[in-house]
Amino acid sequence: MTISLPTNSKMLTKEFTFGVATASFQIEGATSADGRLACIWDTFCATPGKVLNGDDGSKACNHYNLWQEDVQLIKSLGVDAYRLSIAWPRLMDEKGQANEKGIEFYRNLLKSLKAEGLQTFVTLYHWDLPQYLEDRGGWVNRETAYRFVEYAELATKELGEWVDSWATFNEPFCAAILGYEYGIHAPGLTSPKYGRQAAHHILLAHGLALPVIRRNSPNSQVGIVLNMNRTYPASAKSEDQFAALVRETLDNQFFIEPLLKAQYPKLLEKVLPDHLPTVLPGDMDIISRPIDFLGMNFYTCNHNEFDENTLFKDVKSKQQVEYTDIGWEIAPHAFSELLINLNEQYSLPPMFITENGAACADVMVDGEVNDEQRVRYLNGHINAVNDAIEAGVDIRGYFAWSLMDNFEWAEGYSKRFGLCYVDYDTQKRTIKRSGKAYKALLESRS
Ligand code: IFM
């Protein structure tokens, strides 16, 4: 099994960027080194019952110390670009003063990536909010948006020279809704009112930071990364169709509509008015400021039926389908469909697929990991991107999630998403069969 594209695919030309992605908390470890402050995920991990096996980020992949080796690993995969995130709690102290040691770490990393000829895609916020800000209300507190702008100011002033592309946020849905509404991610709060208000403040922070980033880093592209799933009605019944519509509205449209149409979905006013945040005059103009690109993370699809109390409820597909090790259905057709639908509904900026990948039950045998399911997953989804491009969607790049196995949030280290296997005892990295297949695809480009 290989990963291959039609020979005339636009994805095989120099204009298309292929990369691998990671995030700070998931790989860095060294959570108390060099003045790094505590973040909400340190606290969440330390709270019994929140993260599987009581795992935490203190060691992770020890990337903070092994970054030079990791740059060589990235290079050896033959990719064009590396997507990483910066840990806010490494960069500044509680008073907003710069932490030179933290800045130095990212400066060295970025310079080394550039020296290797790699494009750098950097996310400012991939969920590691400093704990002292959560103690003041976190993203439910509007003030946090202004603190984010100060952080963005510092990060882009100090590091902008080596960054090709800045994303303000990774997956506002997860940061706000999983963290403040469903309570399964840090900080673990459980109210729709909190979740939607947190989402609004994250989007506001994004819009407020845009001119600051552009001023400090005029040669970089600036955008934001959303995650989306396609939700199908469990049956042809109109109530199930309604359920799927509400679910997509809450998960997808709630985030893309403010960015591209300066409004929250009208449907919510009718069916879930308590899911609408408090919006101050001028907020929607700030949130909808133009962006250079929209990042899209995609993994799976949902099937929903109507539920009297919650309006929608997840059910399993009635078809014969395949799941990954994290229980997510493999549905590449949903990926191309989602992208094509969005292109019809919105005037999209250039798009990058900033994450896509599979958690598999990988085993190391005689020094090799034969992750055949992940190879098939990547082949299906990369071809789904190609289908969307053929249908007219302007997609400029694709990043596999992830460079290497890492801390998978509430699942701890139990789920492996990497193209490279990490032995957490020895910190040895081994390129899996999927990593080799990805490399072979990239080498096949003219
Ligand atoms: O590991 C995460 C990542 O941090 C954000 N997007 C989804 C991935 C897989 O769950």
Short mmCIF file of C-alpha atoms in Angstrom, two decimals, residues 46-340:
data_model
loop_
_atom_site.label_atom_id
_atom_site.label_comp_id
_atom_site.label_asym_id
_atom_site.label_seq_id
_atom_site.Cartn_x
_atom_site.Cartn_y
_atom_site.Cartn_z
CA ALA A 46 -2.96 17.07 37.90
CA THR A 47 -6.71 16.77 38.59
CA PRO A 48 -7.54 13.10 39.27
CA GLY A 49 -9.75 11.46 36.65
CA LYS A 50 -9.34 14.07 33.92
CA VAL A 51 -6.59 12.49 31.79
CA LEU A 52 -6.27 8.77 31.09
CA ASN A 53 -3.76 6.99 33.34
CA GLY A 54 -2.99 10.31 35.06
CA ASP A 55 -0.63 11.17 32.17
CA ASP A 56 0.76 14.70 31.97
CA GLY A 57 2.92 16.89 29.75
CA SER A 58 5.99 17.05 31.97
CA LYS A 59 8.08 14.77 29.73
CA ALA A 60 6.03 14.24 26.55
CA CYS A 61 8.53 13.82 23.66
CA ASN A 62 11.17 15.93 25.44
CA HIS A 63 11.26 18.06 22.30
CA TYR A 64 12.41 21.05 24.40
CA ASN A 65 15.76 19.28 24.74
CA LEU A 66 15.74 17.11 21.60
CA TRP A 67 14.63 19.79 19.13
CA GLN A 68 17.82 19.64 17.04
CA GLU A 69 17.37 15.91 16.48
CA ASP A 70 13.70 16.57 15.67
CA VAL A 71 14.56 19.18 13.03
CA GLN A 72 16.69 16.51 11.32
CA LEU A 73 13.80 14.04 11.61
CA ILE A 74 11.43 16.53 9.94
CA LYS A 75 13.97 17.19 7.22
CA SER A 76 14.47 13.47 6.64
CA LEU A 77 10.76 13.08 5.79
CA GLY A 78 11.24 15.28 2.72
CA VAL A 79 8.49 17.75 3.69
CA ASP A 80 8.36 21.40 2.63
CA ALA A 81 7.05 22.81 5.89
CA TYR A 82 6.72 22.28 9.62
CA ARG A 83 3.73 23.48 11.65
CA LEU A 84 4.33 24.06 15.36
CA SER A 85 2.84 26.12 18.16
CA ILE A 86 4.35 28.46 20.72
CA ALA A 87 3.68 28.00 24.43
CA TRP A 88 2.37 31.31 25.78
CA PRO A 89 3.54 30.40 29.33
CA ARG A 90 7.15 30.07 28.08
CA LEU A 91 7.21 33.50 26.49
CA MET A 92 6.12 35.97 29.15
CA ASP A 93 5.65 36.23 32.90
CA GLU A 94 2.53 37.19 34.82
CA LYS A 95 3.36 40.90 34.50
CA GLY A 96 3.71 40.58 30.72
CA GLN A 97 7.53 40.79 30.83
CA ALA A 98 9.39 38.80 28.17
CA ASN A 99 11.07 35.55 29.23
CA GLU A 100 14.29 35.62 27.22
CA LYS A 101 14.98 31.90 27.72
CA GLY A 102 11.61 30.92 26.26
CA ILE A 103 12.04 33.28 23.32
CA GLU A 104 15.53 31.90 22.70
CA PHE A 105 14.18 28.35 22.47
CA TYR A 106 11.75 29.24 19.68
CA ARG A 107 14.24 31.56 17.95
CA ASN A 108 16.82 28.77 17.75
CA LEU A 109 14.21 26.28 16.56
CA LEU A 110 12.81 28.57 13.87
CA LYS A 111 16.26 29.66 12.65
CA SER A 112 17.31 26.05 12.37
CA LEU A 113 14.15 25.12 10.42
CA LYS A 114 14.76 28.00 8.03
CA ALA A 115 18.43 27.02 7.67
CA GLU A 116 17.21 23.58 6.56
CA GLY A 117 15.04 25.22 3.91
CA LEU A 118 11.74 24.44 5.65
CA GLN A 119 8.74 26.77 5.64
CA THR A 120 7.53 27.61 9.15
CA PHE A 121 3.81 27.62 10.02
CA VAL A 122 3.41 28.84 13.60
CA THR A 123 0.29 28.84 15.76
CA LEU A 124 0.17 31.26 18.66
CA TYR A 125 -2.42 29.39 20.71
CA HIS A 126 -2.79 25.63 20.74
CA TRP A 127 -4.55 25.46 24.13
CA ASP A 128 -1.82 26.16 26.71
CA LEU A 129 -3.39 29.19 28.42
CA PRO A 130 -1.28 30.43 31.37
CA GLN A 131 -2.99 29.26 34.55
CA TYR A 132 -2.89 32.75 36.13
CA LEU A 133 -5.22 33.94 33.35
CA GLU A 134 -7.61 31.05 33.95
CA ASP A 135 -7.63 32.06 37.63
CA ARG A 136 -9.07 35.38 36.44
CA GLY A 137 -11.81 33.70 34.39
CA GLY A 138 -9.86 32.39 31.39
CA TRP A 139 -11.55 32.76 28.02
CA VAL A 140 -14.90 33.54 29.65
CA ASN A 141 -13.32 36.81 30.75
CA ARG A 142 -13.12 39.34 27.89
CA GLU A 143 -9.86 40.69 29.36
CA THR A 144 -8.09 37.50 28.23
CA ALA A 145 -8.52 38.63 24.62
CA TYR A 146 -6.49 41.77 25.37
CA ARG A 147 -3.82 39.73 27.20
CA PHE A 148 -3.59 37.54 24.07
CA VAL A 149 -2.86 40.62 21.97
CA GLU A 150 0.06 41.49 24.29
CA TYR A 151 1.38 37.96 23.88
CA ALA A 152 0.93 38.12 20.09
CA GLU A 153 2.77 41.46 20.07
CA LEU A 154 5.76 39.96 21.86
CA ALA A 155 5.83 36.70 19.90
CA THR A 156 5.58 38.30 16.48
CA LYS A 157 8.06 41.08 17.28
CA GLU A 158 10.67 38.63 18.56
CA LEU A 159 10.11 35.76 16.13
CA GLY A 160 8.35 37.16 13.05
CA GLU A 161 11.53 37.28 10.99
CA TRP A 162 11.63 33.45 10.81
CA VAL A 163 7.91 32.75 10.37
CA ASP A 164 6.26 32.22 6.99
CA SER A 165 2.74 31.82 8.29
CA TRP A 166 1.08 32.77 11.59
CA ALA A 167 -2.17 31.23 12.80
CA THR A 168 -3.69 33.02 15.77
CA PHE A 169 -5.60 30.01 17.14
CA ASN A 170 -5.83 26.29 16.62
CA GLU A 171 -9.38 24.92 16.78
CA PRO A 172 -11.38 27.51 18.75
CA PHE A 173 -14.14 24.85 18.94
CA CYS A 174 -11.94 22.57 21.05
CA ALA A 175 -10.41 25.34 23.16
CA ALA A 176 -13.82 26.85 23.97
CA ILE A 177 -16.43 24.13 23.68
CA LEU A 178 -14.50 21.04 24.82
CA GLY A 179 -12.90 23.15 27.56
CA TYR A 180 -15.74 25.33 28.85
CA GLU A 181 -18.97 23.60 27.68
CA TYR A 182 -18.34 19.84 27.58
CA GLY A 183 -15.64 19.90 30.28
CA ILE A 184 -13.55 17.14 28.70
CA HIS A 185 -10.59 19.42 28.04
CA ALA A 186 -8.91 22.02 30.27
CA PRO A 187 -10.10 23.93 32.18
CA GLY A 188 -13.00 21.44 32.50
CA LEU A 189 -16.03 23.76 32.87
CA THR A 190 -19.48 22.64 31.78
CA SER A 191 -21.88 25.34 30.64
CA PRO A 192 -22.99 26.23 27.09
CA LYS A 193 -23.05 29.87 28.17
CA TYR A 194 -19.36 29.68 29.17
CA GLY A 195 -18.41 27.68 26.07
CA ARG A 196 -19.99 30.07 23.58
CA GLN A 197 -18.75 33.18 25.44
CA ALA A 198 -15.24 31.70 25.53
CA ALA A 199 -15.51 31.07 21.78
CA HIS A 200 -16.54 34.67 21.18
CA HIS A 201 -13.59 35.99 23.17
CA ILE A 202 -11.20 33.71 21.29
CA LEU A 203 -12.54 34.96 17.96
CA LEU A 204 -12.31 38.53 19.26
CA ALA A 205 -8.70 37.94 20.35
CA HIS A 206 -7.97 36.64 16.86
CA GLY A 207 -9.38 39.77 15.20
CA LEU A 208 -7.69 42.14 17.67
CA ALA A 209 -4.31 40.47 17.09
CA LEU A 210 -4.41 40.57 13.27
CA PRO A 211 -3.16 44.17 12.77
CA VAL A 212 -0.49 43.65 15.44
CA ILE A 213 0.84 40.55 13.71
CA ARG A 214 0.79 42.25 10.31
CA ARG A 215 2.72 45.25 11.68
CA ASN A 216 5.42 43.14 13.38
CA SER A 217 5.71 40.44 10.76
CA PRO A 218 4.89 42.08 7.41
CA ASN A 219 6.29 39.26 5.30
CA SER A 220 4.21 36.49 6.91
CA GLN A 221 0.76 35.23 6.00
CA VAL A 222 -1.80 35.48 8.83
CA GLY A 223 -4.88 33.33 9.42
CA ILE A 224 -6.67 31.03 11.83
CA VAL A 225 -7.21 27.25 12.03
CA LEU A 226 -10.67 25.71 12.48
CA ASN A 227 -11.57 22.06 12.94
CA MET A 228 -14.66 20.71 11.24
CA ASN A 229 -16.55 17.44 10.86
CA ARG A 230 -19.31 16.61 8.45
CA THR A 231 -22.49 15.49 10.28
CA TYR A 232 -24.97 13.23 8.49
CA PRO A 233 -28.60 12.63 9.53
CA ALA A 234 -29.00 9.10 10.91
CA SER A 235 -32.06 8.60 8.68
CA ALA A 236 -34.11 10.39 6.03
CA LYS A 237 -36.60 11.52 8.71
CA SER A 238 -36.92 15.31 8.79
CA GLU A 239 -36.26 15.39 12.54
CA ASP A 240 -32.91 13.64 12.04
CA GLN A 241 -32.06 16.07 9.24
CA PHE A 242 -32.82 18.91 11.63
CA ALA A 243 -30.59 17.28 14.28
CA ALA A 244 -27.65 17.08 11.83
CA LEU A 245 -28.20 20.70 10.78
CA VAL A 246 -28.12 21.93 14.40
CA ARG A 247 -24.97 19.92 15.08
CA GLU A 248 -23.12 21.31 12.05
CA THR A 249 -24.33 24.79 12.96
CA LEU A 250 -22.92 24.53 16.49
CA ASP A 251 -19.65 22.83 15.50
CA ASN A 252 -18.82 24.43 12.13
CA GLN A 253 -20.91 27.45 11.19
CA PHE A 254 -20.66 28.98 14.67
CA PHE A 255 -16.94 29.48 14.00
CA ILE A 256 -16.67 30.17 10.29
CA GLU A 257 -19.68 32.50 9.94
CA PRO A 258 -18.39 35.21 12.30
CA LEU A 259 -15.00 35.11 10.56
CA LEU A 260 -16.27 35.28 6.99
CA LYS A 261 -19.77 36.80 7.31
CA ALA A 262 -19.49 38.85 10.53
CA GLN A 263 -22.43 37.10 12.21
CA TYR A 264 -23.37 34.11 14.34
CA PRO A 265 -25.73 31.60 12.68
CA LYS A 266 -29.32 32.88 12.60
CA LEU A 267 -30.67 29.38 13.26
CA LEU A 268 -29.42 29.60 16.85
CA GLU A 269 -31.63 32.61 17.62
CA LYS A 270 -34.60 30.35 16.99
CA VAL A 271 -33.54 27.00 18.36
CA LEU A 272 -30.79 27.58 20.94
CA PRO A 273 -30.77 31.26 21.94
CA ASP A 274 -28.85 30.46 25.14
CA HIS A 275 -25.97 29.31 22.92
CA LEU A 276 -25.44 32.84 21.64
CA PRO A 277 -22.72 34.89 23.34
CA THR A 278 -22.85 38.48 24.53
CA VAL A 279 -21.46 40.59 21.69
CA LEU A 280 -20.39 44.22 22.17
CA PRO A 281 -20.79 46.83 19.41
CA GLY A 282 -17.94 46.58 16.91
CA ASP A 283 -16.93 43.01 17.86
CA MET A 284 -18.14 41.40 14.63
CA ASP A 285 -16.20 43.91 12.50
CA ILE A 286 -13.05 43.05 14.43
CA ILE A 287 -13.63 39.28 14.17
CA SER A 288 -14.26 39.43 10.43
CA ARG A 289 -11.09 41.35 9.52
CA PRO A 290 -9.58 39.88 6.34
CA ILE A 291 -7.26 36.89 6.68
CA ASP A 292 -4.68 35.57 4.23
CA PHE A 293 -5.65 31.94 4.71
CA LEU A 294 -8.01 29.64 6.56
CA GLY A 295 -6.56 26.49 8.09
CA MET A 296 -8.81 23.44 8.23
CA ASN A 297 -8.31 20.38 10.45
CA PHE A 298 -10.32 17.29 9.55
CA TYR A 299 -10.45 13.80 11.04
CA THR A 300 -13.90 12.18 10.87
CA CYS A 301 -17.66 12.48 10.39
CA ASN A 302 -20.67 12.15 12.73
CA HIS A 303 -24.13 10.59 12.39
CA ASN A 304 -26.84 12.30 14.41
CA GLU A 305 -30.42 11.59 15.30
CA PHE A 306 -32.97 13.86 16.94
CA ASP A 307 -33.14 13.90 20.72
CA GLU A 308 -35.96 15.64 22.58
CA ASN A 309 -33.73 17.07 25.27
CA THR A 310 -30.49 17.87 23.49
CA LEU A 311 -31.80 18.21 19.88
CA PHE A 312 -29.08 15.91 18.51
CA LYS A 313 -27.35 12.75 19.59
CA ASP A 314 -24.43 10.76 18.14
CA VAL A 315 -25.22 7.32 16.77
CA LYS A 316 -23.07 4.85 14.87
CA SER A 317 -23.27 4.65 11.09
CA LYS A 318 -25.72 2.08 9.78
CA GLN A 319 -23.25 1.24 7.00
CA GLN A 320 -20.26 -1.07 7.26
CA VAL A 321 -17.52 1.44 8.15
CA GLU A 322 -13.98 1.35 9.52
CA TYR A 323 -12.85 3.12 12.69
CA THR A 324 -9.42 4.26 13.91
CA ASP A 325 -8.02 3.37 17.33
CA ILE A 326 -9.67 6.45 18.89
CA GLY A 327 -13.08 5.28 17.63
CA TRP A 328 -13.40 7.83 14.82
CA GLU A 329 -15.00 6.72 11.57
CA ILE A 330 -12.75 6.85 8.50
CA ALA A 331 -14.68 8.98 5.99
CA PRO A 332 -12.56 10.63 3.28
CA HIS A 333 -15.70 11.27 1.17
CA ALA A 334 -16.95 13.50 4.02
CA PHE A 335 -13.74 15.52 3.78
CA SER A 336 -14.09 16.46 0.11
CA GLU A 337 -17.81 17.03 0.60
CA LEU A 338 -17.21 19.38 3.53
CA LEU A 339 -14.63 21.41 1.59
CA ILE A 340 -16.84 21.64 -1.49
#
